Amino acid sequence: MENGFAIAGDYMSAASFLGISGLIALYGYDGLLYSVGFLVAWLVVLFLVAELVRNCGRFTLADVVAARMRERPVRIAAGTSSVTVSVLYLVAQMVGAGSLVALLLGGTSEAAQAWTVIGVGALMVIYVTWGGMRATTWIQIVKAVLLMGGAITLTVLVLIRFHGDFDRLLRTAADRSGHGASFLAPGLKYGGDWTARLDFISLGLALVLGTAGLPHILSRFYTVPTARAARRSVVWSIGLIGGFYLMTIVLGFGAAAIVGPDAVRGSNAAGNTAVPLLALDLGGGADSTGGTVLFAIVAAVAFATILAVVAGITLASSASVAHDLYASLRRKRPEPRSEVAGPRSEVPEPRSEVAEPRSEMADPRSEVAVARVAAVGIGAVAITLGLLARDLNVAFLVGLAFAVAASANLPVLLYTLFWRGFTTRGAVWAVYGGLIPAVALVLLSPVASGSPDALFPHLDFQYFPLQNPGLVSIPLGFLAGWLGTVTSAEEPDRARHAETEVRSLTGAGAA
């Protein structure tokens, strides 16, 4: 149960609390895609990866792949993709923090947003550096409880305002939106031409498949003692997350009906401040004590949400740098292949294929030191990008991180777990074959340039029409993994795969 709350805390980020509600308030039905996609994604995690990843891994995603591959190239590739996904996810949290504090300070001051982004990043780097996994786990649990409490309170108040009549809530939201009945129908944001419709499909694929490739979510499965506990953790988290996303629907339409889309846009063009404005109105208005108190509580919960998620992602990404990139690059001699040359008659000592190479590459103390330095570096990169992206919706930014995770991490993970003939070249190609196109397409999309809301609004190097690259980059990741395997001269290590298969399915040797 504790780990389920911690997973839910890791997952329910600023994108969930601030971003989704804001998108629903601005675009109605089309904003629901985020709520549905984020929740359905957990079925993929539950049925395909949770138990198997727990049995095969130790610290990071690369441990799972390296269990049956040549370690150095696989760890470098997986570590690179994990850090990239983590940085993109961190950017969304930084943007959410900037929007929230700018609202608290009574305006949309760019200076306030910038200093908030810097402050949040610095605070969490210090926290992760000295607190580690135990501290991060408990901040996730506390944050999940606070977030659920805040969401329940606001949902009840919205329903009381409309006397429990959800139909009346929807009709009022549609009337105030200025779009009428089309506010409650598909197509307001993702309708019209084929580019918008393809963007809709691309975003849906990214949201549903991306969760299974998020490094900070996968690392949560290594903190439980058994595979059964991993499954139960996911069941707990699905219950919590499912209830929360149902409430975001009420909050989004409540903000549209009570605050109004124009007021939401006036505060923040991307809709990131819809929920705090809703709390202010539900409490009695800007000049009332109740409104001020409720606004302050919701803002505090949202800020705690951002801090907790930043802590979890920073921890996972810095661990990947230390355990995968640093340890692999320090290796001074070729990896011994004699250990796995012949068939094995029994299950080896627990986690020997993971633990032994690790001791050759770097000792635990040096890895901890590198992880602390990496936390600072990753925080600095996320702060810089957060300053550039402060005008974008946080749920939309998380959608980009999900697309990269689904393109680079999910193909190699599924191939490793389920394809007997998968090779090291296939693993490396799967990671880079999804990662490079996903990042490149984002840079060439309307997100980076060519529009007033882009990262670089005064430049125009837009050549890819879709805002989310998932529709193209996810299939490319799977295709690259298959192509790398079938063109590889390397003979798959059947003994090592058999060992991984037994371990993943039974948990033997995974203690």
XYZ file of C-alpha atoms in Angstrom:
511
model
C 0.000 0.000 0.000
C 2.811 2.399 0.869
C 4.486 1.811 -2.484
C 1.141 2.198 -4.263
C 0.718 5.610 -2.641
C 4.318 6.475 -3.559
C 3.761 5.452 -7.208
C 0.567 7.506 -7.291
C 2.506 10.416 -5.782
C 5.196 10.080 -8.441
C 2.631 9.913 -11.221
C 0.077 12.571 -10.232
C 2.175 15.561 -11.146
C 1.481 19.181 -11.937
C 0.346 17.924 -15.326
C -2.497 16.085 -13.636
C -3.607 18.651 -11.082
C -2.997 21.868 -13.011
C -2.577 20.919 -16.664
C -5.450 18.504 -17.322
C -8.014 20.615 -15.482
C -6.833 23.661 -17.421
C -7.126 21.895 -20.773
C -10.645 20.699 -19.949
C -11.591 24.241 -18.883
C -10.324 25.632 -22.193
C -11.183 22.863 -24.667
C -13.905 20.807 -22.996
C -14.246 17.274 -24.318
C -10.852 17.231 -26.058
C -9.111 17.870 -22.744
C -10.519 14.559 -21.458
C -8.019 12.674 -23.626
C -5.306 13.357 -21.075
C -7.343 11.951 -18.172
C -8.273 8.829 -20.130
C -4.798 8.278 -21.604
C -2.912 8.689 -18.329
C -5.216 6.169 -16.612
C -5.469 3.525 -19.356
C -1.657 3.490 -19.501
C -1.581 1.712 -16.152
C -3.186 -1.375 -17.665
C -0.104 -1.726 -19.879
C 2.098 -1.398 -16.799
C 0.074 -3.902 -14.769
C -0.229 -6.647 -17.375
C 3.076 -6.346 -19.242
C 5.904 -4.907 -17.177
C 5.341 -4.462 -13.407
C 6.090 -8.002 -12.208
C 8.698 -8.809 -14.873
C 10.624 -5.586 -14.314
C 10.633 -6.165 -10.556
C 12.110 -9.639 -11.012
C 14.745 -8.664 -13.606
C 15.954 -5.267 -12.432
C 17.858 -3.855 -9.553
C 18.182 -0.076 -9.800
C 17.384 1.175 -13.322
C 15.752 0.226 -16.615
C 19.165 -0.701 -18.037
C 19.502 -3.515 -15.471
C 16.598 -5.331 -17.109
C 18.076 -5.123 -20.615
C 21.659 -5.785 -19.517
C 20.626 -9.042 -17.849
C 20.898 -10.808 -21.229
C 22.952 -8.383 -23.399
C 26.461 -7.003 -23.578
C 26.309 -4.453 -20.816
C 28.360 -1.456 -21.891
C 26.509 -0.380 -25.094
C 23.116 -1.264 -23.645
C 23.649 0.662 -20.418
C 24.938 3.747 -22.217
C 21.947 3.759 -24.578
C 19.331 3.112 -21.874
C 20.956 5.619 -19.524
C 20.932 8.313 -22.201
C 17.242 7.804 -22.987
C 16.283 7.721 -19.301
C 18.004 11.036 -18.637
C 16.382 12.618 -21.704
C 12.886 11.535 -20.636
C 13.522 12.700 -17.082
C 14.661 16.153 -18.185
C 11.563 16.622 -20.367
C 9.333 15.553 -17.477
C 11.139 17.918 -15.127
C 10.567 20.843 -17.480
C 6.794 20.399 -17.139
C 7.006 20.528 -13.342
C 9.149 23.661 -13.461
C 6.639 25.383 -15.732
C 3.802 24.437 -13.368
C 5.673 25.889 -10.416
C 6.351 29.126 -12.276
C 2.707 29.568 -13.295
C 1.483 28.861 -9.772
C 3.779 31.260 -7.955
C 3.228 34.013 -10.512
C -0.490 33.721 -9.711
C 0.216 33.772 -5.974
C 2.149 37.000 -6.417
C -0.846 38.602 -8.107
C 0.102 38.592 -11.726
C 1.960 36.963 -14.558
C 5.334 38.472 -13.768
C 8.022 36.850 -15.896
C 10.592 37.569 -13.206
C 8.464 35.763 -10.591
C 8.099 32.745 -12.864
C 11.798 32.649 -13.636
C 12.917 32.830 -10.012
C 10.362 30.203 -9.023
C 11.671 27.775 -11.624
C 15.216 28.336 -10.360
C 14.145 28.009 -6.709
C 12.194 24.768 -7.196
C 15.046 23.192 -9.104
C 17.649 24.168 -6.522
C 15.498 23.049 -3.583
C 14.864 19.586 -4.981
C 18.476 19.059 -6.023
C 19.497 19.663 -2.401
C 16.696 17.436 -1.100
C 17.529 14.513 -3.403
C 21.263 14.861 -2.880
C 20.984 14.386 0.872
C 17.695 12.493 1.280
C 17.926 9.695 -1.279
C 15.228 7.121 -2.045
C 13.794 6.823 1.475
C 13.126 10.552 1.795
C 11.744 10.708 -1.744
C 9.372 7.791 -1.067
C 7.855 9.454 1.980
C 7.443 12.823 0.312
C 5.520 11.007 -2.450
C 3.208 9.347 0.098
C 2.509 12.602 1.938
C 1.975 14.421 -1.335
C -0.461 11.763 -2.619
C -2.562 12.069 0.535
C -2.582 15.880 0.331
C -3.417 15.876 -3.367
C -6.301 13.418 -2.989
C -7.637 15.439 -0.052
C -7.479 18.701 -1.994
C -9.089 17.197 -5.090
C -11.900 15.602 -3.078
C -12.625 18.887 -1.289
C -12.835 20.906 -4.495
C -14.902 18.238 -6.270
C -17.449 18.168 -3.449
C -17.675 21.980 -3.428
C -18.221 22.110 -7.196
C -20.976 19.506 -7.019
C -22.597 21.329 -4.084
C -22.573 24.547 -6.134
C -24.647 22.745 -8.788
C -26.722 20.768 -6.253
C -25.238 17.491 -7.418
C -26.570 17.974 -10.958
C -23.656 17.048 -13.236
C -25.755 17.690 -16.347
C -26.341 21.264 -15.208
C -22.614 21.650 -14.602
C -21.827 20.569 -18.171
C -24.501 22.808 -19.721
C -23.282 25.817 -17.741
C -19.693 25.131 -18.804
C -20.766 24.908 -22.437
C -22.713 28.177 -22.202
C -19.808 30.085 -20.638
C -17.224 28.627 -23.003
C -18.502 30.627 -25.989
C -18.535 27.450 -28.102
C -21.938 26.115 -27.090
C -22.627 22.415 -27.652
C -19.306 21.935 -29.488
C -17.534 22.409 -26.128
C -18.951 19.024 -25.076
C -18.180 17.276 -28.379
C -14.918 16.046 -29.934
C -12.999 18.371 -32.203
C -12.595 21.723 -30.461
C -8.817 21.300 -30.165
C -8.103 18.185 -32.247
C -10.774 18.515 -34.945
C -10.757 20.122 -38.340
C -7.940 19.188 -40.698
C -6.097 15.889 -40.822
C -3.049 17.335 -39.091
C -5.080 17.962 -35.922
C -6.672 14.516 -36.099
C -3.313 12.797 -36.527
C -2.015 14.851 -33.605
C -4.893 13.462 -31.553
C -3.931 9.865 -32.422
C -0.259 10.607 -31.796
C -0.967 12.045 -28.357
C -3.199 9.100 -27.464
C -0.480 6.586 -28.365
C 2.114 8.510 -26.376
C -0.049 8.740 -23.250
C -1.143 5.091 -23.253
C 2.284 3.588 -24.020
C 4.567 6.124 -22.336
C 3.972 5.241 -18.680
C 5.568 1.806 -19.094
C 8.796 3.521 -20.164
C 9.071 6.239 -17.513
C 12.301 5.737 -15.517
C 10.997 7.159 -12.225
C 7.930 4.895 -12.351
C 9.904 1.747 -13.212
C 12.369 2.426 -10.383
C 9.479 2.220 -7.904
C 9.114 -1.507 -8.578
C 12.635 -2.131 -7.280
C 11.681 -0.876 -3.815
C 9.247 -3.716 -3.031
C 10.352 -7.162 -1.759
C 8.412 -9.436 -4.150
C 6.761 -9.521 -7.551
C 3.395 -9.948 -5.837
C 4.040 -6.719 -3.939
C 4.838 -4.997 -7.252
C 1.482 -6.092 -8.699
C -0.372 -5.018 -5.570
C 1.423 -1.661 -5.673
C 0.104 -1.098 -9.190
C -3.432 -2.067 -8.157
C -3.315 0.446 -5.289
C -1.935 3.138 -7.566
C -4.594 2.448 -10.255
C -7.331 2.912 -7.655
C -5.880 6.181 -6.396
C -5.000 7.551 -9.821
C -8.336 6.488 -11.340
C -10.301 8.263 -8.634
C -8.156 11.342 -9.012
C -8.592 11.571 -12.799
C -12.368 11.269 -12.444
C -12.193 14.285 -10.150
C -10.090 16.285 -12.634
C -13.043 16.041 -15.037
C -15.304 17.709 -12.466
C -12.634 20.312 -11.680
C -12.016 21.127 -15.346
C -15.656 21.587 -16.250
C -16.200 23.315 -12.900
C -13.526 25.876 -13.756
C -15.167 26.442 -17.148
C -18.615 26.869 -15.576
C -17.674 28.930 -12.501
C -14.533 30.868 -13.462
C -14.973 30.886 -17.234
C -12.415 30.126 -19.973
C -11.740 33.824 -20.602
C -10.726 34.422 -16.989
C -8.564 31.287 -17.047
C -6.805 32.437 -20.220
C -6.393 35.915 -18.774
C -4.483 34.483 -15.839
C -2.454 31.956 -17.818
C -2.831 31.441 -21.545
C -2.066 27.719 -21.252
C -4.709 27.160 -18.544
C -2.265 26.122 -15.818
C -4.001 28.228 -13.135
C -7.605 27.016 -13.626
C -7.745 24.979 -10.384
C -6.370 27.706 -8.051
C -8.793 30.230 -9.580
C -11.631 27.741 -9.088
C -10.666 27.340 -5.408
C -10.647 31.117 -4.974
C -14.187 31.399 -6.345
C -15.548 28.379 -4.443
C -14.257 29.795 -1.160
C -16.182 33.051 -1.622
C -14.149 35.164 -4.014
C -10.934 37.130 -4.036
C -11.956 39.493 -1.225
C -13.283 36.830 1.160
C -11.446 35.019 3.932
C -12.799 31.664 2.762
C -11.635 32.245 -0.779
C -8.177 33.303 0.315
C -7.784 30.321 2.661
C -8.998 27.756 0.116
C -6.835 29.307 -2.580
C -3.803 29.127 -0.286
C -4.481 25.476 0.590
C -4.860 24.428 -3.045
C -1.757 26.387 -4.040
C 0.211 24.700 -1.242
C -0.987 21.249 -2.324
C -0.101 21.992 -5.944
C 3.321 23.248 -4.943
C 3.942 20.148 -2.790
C 2.888 18.064 -5.803
C 5.476 19.744 -7.978
C 8.255 19.418 -5.405
C 7.564 15.725 -4.824
C 7.533 14.814 -8.515
C 10.694 16.808 -9.167
C 12.358 14.891 -6.327
C 11.352 11.500 -7.740
C 12.439 12.273 -11.288
C 15.729 13.845 -10.212
C 16.522 10.784 -8.108
C 15.758 8.331 -10.932
C 17.727 10.281 -13.548
C 20.780 10.858 -11.348
C 20.802 7.149 -10.434
C 20.758 6.294 -14.132
C 23.720 8.591 -14.795
C 25.750 7.044 -11.975
C 24.713 3.399 -12.320
C 24.560 3.185 -16.120
C 26.551 5.925 -17.846
C 29.367 6.542 -15.346
C 29.823 2.898 -14.381
C 29.864 1.774 -18.032
C 32.296 4.444 -19.197
C 34.698 3.581 -16.381
C 34.981 -0.036 -17.475
C 38.619 -0.668 -18.369
C 38.484 -4.142 -19.842
C 36.174 -6.023 -22.177
C 33.236 -7.781 -20.636
C 33.904 -11.427 -19.931
C 31.834 -13.660 -22.195
C 32.991 -16.984 -20.778
C 30.531 -16.700 -17.919
C 27.603 -17.084 -20.274
C 29.064 -19.127 -23.101
C 27.431 -22.429 -22.294
C 24.015 -23.569 -21.174
C 23.182 -23.420 -17.493
C 21.636 -26.221 -15.559
C 20.395 -24.197 -12.651
C 19.356 -20.713 -11.643
C 22.464 -18.714 -10.628
C 23.104 -16.872 -7.427
C 20.722 -13.935 -6.927
C 21.299 -11.138 -9.440
C 24.831 -12.235 -10.207
C 24.657 -10.990 -13.809
C 23.803 -7.512 -12.563
C 25.923 -7.290 -9.462
C 29.257 -8.626 -10.759
C 29.806 -6.226 -13.659
C 28.790 -3.390 -11.384
C 31.599 -4.169 -8.957
C 34.102 -4.197 -11.828
C 33.036 -0.803 -13.062
C 32.696 1.380 -9.997
C 32.330 1.031 -6.266
C 29.052 2.102 -4.605
C 30.578 5.149 -2.917
C 31.816 6.621 -6.181
C 28.423 5.980 -7.791
C 26.705 7.889 -4.972
C 29.105 10.808 -5.426
C 28.494 10.865 -9.179
C 24.721 10.673 -8.623
C 24.882 13.797 -6.471
C 26.835 15.695 -9.107
C 24.444 14.417 -11.785
C 21.459 15.681 -9.786
C 22.931 19.182 -9.921
C 23.621 18.981 -13.655
C 20.201 17.568 -14.549
C 18.534 20.190 -12.370
C 20.433 22.964 -14.165
C 19.371 21.689 -17.616
C 15.726 21.342 -16.526
C 15.746 24.862 -15.062
C 17.083 26.318 -18.317
C 14.493 24.549 -20.468
C 11.756 25.399 -17.955
C 12.506 29.091 -18.405
C 12.093 28.724 -22.185
C 8.855 26.700 -21.968
C 7.020 28.702 -19.303
C 4.155 29.633 -21.665
C 3.213 26.027 -22.523
C 0.608 23.833 -20.800
C 2.193 21.418 -18.339
C 0.040 18.442 -19.387
C 1.074 19.046 -22.999
C 4.758 19.102 -21.981
C 4.358 15.822 -20.104
C 2.794 14.381 -23.266
C 6.091 15.052 -25.041
C 8.026 13.229 -22.306
C 5.620 10.285 -22.623
C 6.187 10.195 -26.391
C 9.964 9.962 -25.940
C 9.577 7.272 -23.247
C 7.245 5.222 -25.450
C 9.599 5.598 -28.440
C 12.941 4.849 -26.781
C 12.329 2.806 -23.607
C 9.218 0.733 -24.270
C 10.433 -1.094 -27.433
C 13.689 -2.264 -25.871
C 11.905 -3.266 -22.660
C 9.231 -5.364 -24.391
C 11.672 -6.951 -26.838
C 14.005 -7.898 -23.972
C 11.226 -9.481 -21.939
C 9.388 -11.311 -24.721
C 11.650 -11.871 -27.763
C 14.005 -14.828 -27.435
C 16.131 -13.834 -30.432
C 16.701 -10.187 -29.407
C 20.356 -9.086 -29.614
C 22.567 -6.334 -28.248
C 22.565 -4.486 -31.569
C 18.779 -4.662 -31.620
C 18.626 -3.214 -28.107
C 20.904 -0.293 -28.930
C 19.126 0.413 -32.225
C 15.713 0.249 -30.521
C 16.718 2.911 -28.000
C 18.406 5.310 -30.405
C 15.947 4.525 -33.212
C 13.141 5.851 -31.046
C 14.990 8.497 -29.049
C 16.661 10.415 -31.869
C 13.561 10.721 -34.113
C 11.351 11.666 -31.143
C 13.651 14.479 -29.991
C 14.381 15.618 -33.546
C 10.683 15.765 -34.469
C 9.885 17.797 -31.337
C 12.601 20.294 -32.302
C 11.191 20.530 -35.840
C 7.560 20.775 -34.702
C 5.338 23.787 -33.854
C 6.398 23.284 -30.222
C 9.870 24.679 -30.898
C 9.226 27.379 -33.503
C 6.835 28.838 -36.021
C 4.013 29.826 -33.649
C 3.447 32.505 -30.978
C 3.391 29.893 -28.176
C 6.562 28.085 -29.299
C 9.811 27.884 -27.347
C 11.404 30.224 -29.912
C 8.443 32.273 -31.226
C 10.580 34.600 -33.351
C 12.213 31.764 -35.306
C 10.723 29.359 -37.822
C 12.402 26.017 -38.449
C 9.165 24.029 -38.320
C 9.138 21.142 -40.808
C 7.096 18.530 -38.905
C 3.394 19.442 -38.616
C 2.413 17.414 -35.518
C 2.951 18.724 -32.002
C 3.434 15.231 -30.563
C 5.879 12.905 -32.391
C 4.529 9.602 -31.002
C 2.686 8.503 -34.154
C 5.981 8.444 -36.082
C 8.676 7.862 -33.441
C 7.041 4.956 -31.542
C 6.793 2.677 -34.610
C 10.338 3.722 -35.578
C 11.629 2.537 -32.187
C 10.065 -0.901 -32.632
C 11.182 -1.092 -36.265
C 14.765 -0.135 -35.412
C 14.928 -2.821 -32.697
C 13.681 -5.480 -35.119
C 15.985 -4.318 -37.921
C 19.028 -4.228 -35.628
C 18.339 -7.770 -34.478
C 17.745 -9.369 -37.881
C 20.877 -7.706 -39.352
C 23.082 -8.602 -36.411
C 25.775 -11.252 -36.828
C 25.682 -11.819 -33.095
C 24.158 -15.103 -31.973
C 21.592 -14.527 -29.207
C 22.763 -15.913 -25.886
C 20.136 -18.594 -25.354
C 21.386 -19.537 -21.902
C 21.299 -15.978 -20.677
C 17.832 -15.459 -22.128
C 16.593 -18.650 -20.473
C 17.939 -17.430 -17.159
C 16.249 -14.027 -17.619
C 12.986 -15.707 -18.619
C 12.963 -17.937 -15.558
C 13.817 -15.029 -13.307
C 11.208 -12.694 -14.809
C 8.376 -15.249 -14.652
C 9.126 -16.917 -11.327
C 11.185 -14.391 -9.382
C 13.893 -17.017 -8.744
C 17.209 -15.290 -8.082
C 15.566 -11.880 -7.785
C 15.681 -11.638 -3.990
